[in-house]
mmCIF file of C-alpha atoms and ligand atoms in Angstrom:
data_model
loop_
_atom_site.group_PDB
_atom_site.id
_atom_site.type_symbol
_atom_site.label_atom_id
_atom_site.label_comp_id
_atom_site.label_asym_id
_atom_site.label_seq_id
_atom_site.Cartn_x
_atom_site.Cartn_y
_atom_site.Cartn_z
ATOM 1 C CA MET A 1 -70.782 11.489 33.278
ATOM 2 C CA ARG A 2 -69.962 14.592 31.366
ATOM 3 C CA THR A 3 -66.833 15.024 33.299
ATOM 4 C CA ILE A 4 -65.710 11.593 32.698
ATOM 5 C CA LEU A 5 -66.485 11.945 28.939
ATOM 6 C CA SER A 6 -64.558 15.126 28.651
ATOM 7 C CA THR A 7 -61.753 13.692 30.668
ATOM 8 C CA MET A 8 -61.570 10.699 28.258
ATOM 9 C CA LEU A 9 -61.667 13.136 25.371
ATOM 10 C CA SER A 10 -58.818 15.159 26.467
ATOM 11 C CA LEU A 11 -56.918 12.047 27.304
ATOM 12 C CA SER A 12 -57.239 10.620 23.919
ATOM 13 C CA LEU A 13 -56.436 14.157 22.599
ATOM 14 C CA LEU A 14 -53.258 13.978 24.632
ATOM 15 C CA LEU A 15 -52.390 10.563 23.421
ATOM 16 C CA PHE A 16 -53.050 11.748 19.851
ATOM 17 C CA MET A 17 -50.878 14.624 20.345
ATOM 18 C CA SER A 18 -47.936 12.743 21.830
ATOM 19 C CA CYS A 19 -48.288 10.120 19.020
ATOM 20 C CA GLY A 20 -47.882 12.974 16.580
ATOM 21 C CA GLN A 21 -44.865 14.216 18.281
ATOM 22 C CA GLY A 22 -43.296 10.805 18.320
ATOM 23 C CA GLN A 23 -43.630 10.582 14.585
ATOM 24 C CA LYS A 24 -42.062 13.942 14.192
ATOM 25 C CA GLU A 25 -39.094 12.911 16.124
ATOM 26 C CA GLU A 26 -38.842 9.606 14.286
ATOM 27 C CA LYS A 27 -38.683 11.468 11.103
ATOM 28 C CA LYS A 28 -36.132 13.791 12.323
ATOM 29 C CA ASP A 29 -33.860 10.853 13.273
ATOM 30 C CA GLY A 30 -34.351 9.262 10.045
ATOM 31 C CA PHE A 31 -33.125 12.246 8.278
ATOM 32 C CA GLN A 32 -30.157 12.331 10.405
ATOM 33 C CA TYR A 33 -29.160 8.648 9.673
ATOM 34 C CA GLU A 34 -29.575 9.362 6.002
ATOM 35 C CA GLN A 35 -27.045 12.219 6.351
ATOM 36 C CA ALA A 36 -24.515 10.254 8.224
ATOM 37 C CA PRO A 37 -22.791 7.944 5.556
ATOM 38 C CA GLU A 38 -22.120 10.943 3.370
ATOM 39 C CA LYS A 39 -19.768 12.242 5.970
ATOM 40 C CA GLU A 40 -17.809 9.066 5.866
ATOM 41 C CA ALA A 41 -16.589 9.362 2.306
ATOM 42 C CA PRO A 42 -14.367 6.384 1.395
ATOM 43 C CA ALA A 43 -10.706 7.323 0.992
ATOM 44 C CA SER A 44 -9.394 7.366 -2.434
ATOM 45 C CA ASP A 45 -7.874 3.878 -3.345
ATOM 46 C CA LYS A 46 -5.388 5.632 -5.799
ATOM 47 C CA ALA A 47 -2.629 6.296 -3.333
ATOM 48 C CA GLU A 48 -0.712 3.222 -2.871
ATOM 49 C CA ASP A 49 0.393 2.608 0.769
ATOM 50 C CA GLY A 50 4.209 2.434 1.063
ATOM 51 C CA ILE A 51 5.938 -0.934 0.532
ATOM 52 C CA VAL A 52 8.660 -1.720 2.979
ATOM 53 C CA ILE A 53 11.191 -4.369 2.250
ATOM 54 C CA THR A 54 14.214 -5.360 4.323
ATOM 55 C CA GLY A 55 17.585 -6.994 3.588
ATOM 56 C CA ASN A 56 19.769 -8.620 6.246
ATOM 57 C CA ASP A 57 23.332 -9.940 6.822
ATOM 58 C CA MET A 58 22.159 -13.327 5.763
ATOM 59 C CA MET A 59 21.718 -12.108 2.081
ATOM 60 C CA GLN A 60 17.963 -12.251 2.437
ATOM 61 C CA TYR A 61 15.055 -10.103 1.525
ATOM 62 C CA ASN A 62 12.004 -10.359 3.801
ATOM 63 C CA THR A 63 9.622 -11.055 0.810
ATOM 64 C CA LYS A 64 9.689 -12.963 -2.417
ATOM 65 C CA GLU A 65 6.600 -11.282 -3.766
ATOM 66 C CA ILE A 66 5.342 -7.748 -4.147
ATOM 67 C CA ARG A 67 1.836 -6.818 -5.404
ATOM 68 C CA VAL A 68 0.718 -3.385 -6.619
ATOM 69 C CA LYS A 69 -2.226 -1.975 -8.588
ATOM 70 C CA ALA A 70 -1.850 -0.693 -12.159
ATOM 71 C CA GLY A 71 -1.953 3.117 -12.398
ATOM 72 C CA THR A 72 -0.678 3.825 -8.982
ATOM 73 C CA THR A 73 2.309 5.566 -7.802
ATOM 74 C CA VAL A 74 4.510 3.011 -5.821
ATOM 75 C CA THR A 75 6.454 4.121 -2.803
ATOM 76 C CA LEU A 76 9.028 1.639 -1.893
ATOM 77 C CA THR A 77 11.556 1.619 0.934
ATOM 78 C CA LEU A 78 14.488 -0.724 1.428
ATOM 79 C CA LYS A 79 15.923 -1.127 4.851
ATOM 80 C CA HIS A 80 19.161 -2.893 5.427
ATOM 81 C CA ILE A 81 18.492 -4.251 8.881
ATOM 82 C CA GLY A 82 22.060 -5.856 9.222
ATOM 83 C CA LYS A 83 25.244 -4.529 10.536
ATOM 84 C CA LEU A 84 27.779 -5.319 7.810
ATOM 85 C CA ASP A 85 29.327 -2.683 5.485
ATOM 86 C CA LYS A 86 28.098 -1.906 1.983
ATOM 87 C CA GLN A 87 31.289 -3.139 0.543
ATOM 88 C CA VAL A 88 30.792 -6.720 2.172
ATOM 89 C CA MET A 89 26.920 -7.105 2.419
ATOM 90 C CA GLY A 90 25.548 -4.338 0.040
ATOM 91 C CA HIS A 91 21.826 -4.554 -0.714
ATOM 92 C CA ASN A 92 19.746 -2.640 -3.282
ATOM 93 C CA TRP A 93 16.326 -3.414 -4.808
ATOM 94 C CA VAL A 94 16.296 -3.365 -8.710
ATOM 95 C CA LEU A 95 13.073 -3.816 -10.679
ATOM 96 C CA LEU A 96 13.788 -5.219 -14.140
ATOM 97 C CA LYS A 97 11.653 -4.606 -17.365
ATOM 98 C CA GLN A 98 9.580 -7.481 -18.468
ATOM 99 C CA GLY A 99 11.484 -9.876 -20.660
ATOM 100 C CA ALA A 100 15.029 -8.647 -19.223
ATOM 101 C CA ASP A 101 17.390 -11.466 -18.610
ATOM 102 C CA LEU A 102 17.817 -11.585 -14.846
ATOM 103 C CA ILE A 103 20.997 -13.614 -14.753
ATOM 104 C CA GLY A 104 22.584 -11.721 -17.782
ATOM 105 C CA PHE A 105 21.702 -8.505 -15.838
ATOM 106 C CA ALA A 106 23.141 -9.585 -12.598
ATOM 107 C CA SER A 107 26.446 -10.727 -14.293
ATOM 108 C CA GLN A 108 26.675 -7.256 -16.053
ATOM 109 C CA ALA A 109 25.936 -5.603 -12.892
ATOM 110 C CA SER A 110 28.485 -7.417 -10.832
ATOM 111 C CA SER A 111 31.200 -5.701 -12.713
ATOM 112 C CA ALA A 112 29.739 -2.290 -12.320
ATOM 113 C CA GLN A 113 31.124 -1.421 -9.011
ATOM 114 C CA GLU A 114 31.710 2.210 -9.877
ATOM 115 C CA SER A 115 28.025 2.853 -10.532
ATOM 116 C CA ASP A 116 26.804 0.895 -7.404
ATOM 117 C CA TYR A 117 26.260 -2.202 -9.297
ATOM 118 C CA ILE A 118 23.859 -0.754 -11.882
ATOM 119 C CA PRO A 119 25.293 -1.120 -15.326
ATOM 120 C CA GLU A 120 25.641 2.276 -16.943
ATOM 121 C CA GLY A 121 23.256 3.065 -19.818
ATOM 122 C CA THR A 122 21.211 -0.074 -18.956
ATOM 123 C CA GLU A 123 17.762 -0.396 -20.571
ATOM 124 C CA ASP A 124 16.509 -3.383 -18.323
ATOM 125 C CA VAL A 125 15.698 -1.292 -15.213
ATOM 126 C CA ILE A 126 12.465 0.230 -14.378
ATOM 127 C CA ALA A 127 13.425 1.487 -10.923
ATOM 128 C CA HIS A 128 16.149 0.855 -8.256
ATOM 129 C CA THR A 129 17.239 2.015 -4.897
ATOM 130 C CA LYS A 130 20.685 3.032 -3.873
ATOM 131 C CA MET A 131 23.265 0.357 -2.702
ATOM 132 C CA LEU A 132 22.989 0.248 1.103
ATOM 133 C CA GLY A 133 24.987 -0.988 3.954
ATOM 134 C CA GLY A 134 23.826 -2.076 7.445
ATOM 135 C CA GLY A 135 21.467 0.309 9.005
ATOM 136 C CA GLN A 136 20.888 2.265 5.907
ATOM 137 C CA THR A 137 17.460 3.077 4.177
ATOM 138 C CA ASP A 138 16.416 4.421 0.900
ATOM 139 C CA THR A 139 12.980 5.216 -0.462
ATOM 140 C CA ILE A 140 12.007 5.497 -4.136
ATOM 141 C CA THR A 141 8.915 6.376 -5.991
ATOM 142 C CA PHE A 142 7.786 5.305 -9.450
ATOM 143 C CA GLU A 143 4.778 4.673 -11.484
ATOM 144 C CA ALA A 144 3.593 1.151 -11.476
ATOM 145 C CA PRO A 145 4.305 -0.438 -15.013
ATOM 146 C CA ALA A 146 1.757 -2.132 -17.090
ATOM 147 C CA PRO A 147 -0.176 -5.065 -15.543
ATOM 148 C CA GLY A 148 1.938 -8.223 -15.510
ATOM 149 C CA THR A 149 4.686 -9.927 -13.648
ATOM 150 C CA TYR A 150 8.252 -8.501 -13.298
ATOM 151 C CA GLN A 151 11.399 -9.599 -11.457
ATOM 152 C CA PHE A 152 13.418 -7.753 -8.754
ATOM 153 C CA LEU A 153 16.729 -8.478 -7.431
ATOM 154 C CA CYS A 154 19.714 -7.363 -5.472
ATOM 155 C CA SER A 155 22.460 -6.573 -7.942
ATOM 156 C CA PHE A 156 25.358 -6.814 -5.456
ATOM 157 C CA PRO A 157 27.855 -9.663 -6.721
ATOM 158 C CA GLY A 158 26.460 -13.023 -6.090
ATOM 159 C CA HIS A 159 23.383 -11.942 -4.209
ATOM 160 C CA PHE A 160 20.684 -12.335 -6.818
ATOM 161 C CA ALA A 161 20.549 -16.190 -6.463
ATOM 162 C CA GLN A 162 18.959 -15.734 -2.922
ATOM 163 C CA MET A 163 17.777 -12.046 -3.309
ATOM 164 C CA GLN A 164 15.145 -12.019 -5.973
ATOM 165 C CA GLY A 165 11.498 -12.159 -6.189
ATOM 166 C CA THR A 166 8.431 -11.270 -8.326
ATOM 167 C CA PHE A 167 6.791 -7.971 -8.588
ATOM 168 C CA ILE A 168 3.197 -8.312 -9.692
ATOM 169 C CA VAL A 169 1.201 -5.487 -11.173
ATOM 170 C CA GLU A 170 -2.622 -6.207 -10.925
ATOM 171 C CA GLU A 171 -5.212 -4.697 -13.292
HETATM 172 ZN ZN1 ZN B 201 22.418 -7.791 -1.530
#
């Protein structure tokens, strides 16, 4: 009887010990899980991903609307994916200030061939790319203007009717 009793005692002692060990391990695991999220710090959302717009030989942009967040630096790339020369099918991307007259600006620009169809000394423009021919690309960087809706266009003569859209700055 004594032997059995002592065996049972040592068995329960073993069980108790292993239970204790199990708890220790759980605690350890818990500690590790708590640490994990700190390593995956969310990337800063201040940096705006680059915007890519294309223009083609059909006198079209691939988008009519662009959205950015206020307070960000905008990186915008215009790609002329056509084949025609800049003299025939030139494309640029011009962002106008709020309240600027798009048609008035476009007609002024159409006679500004020497300055790449951007009227010299204009106060209507926030940012613009170079005038491109087929296969060319230009990237510009500018600070997003105040929240609101703006207009963009291609200022090559006659293109604005088809090549224009809205640029929305969200708060
Ligand atoms: Zn154009």
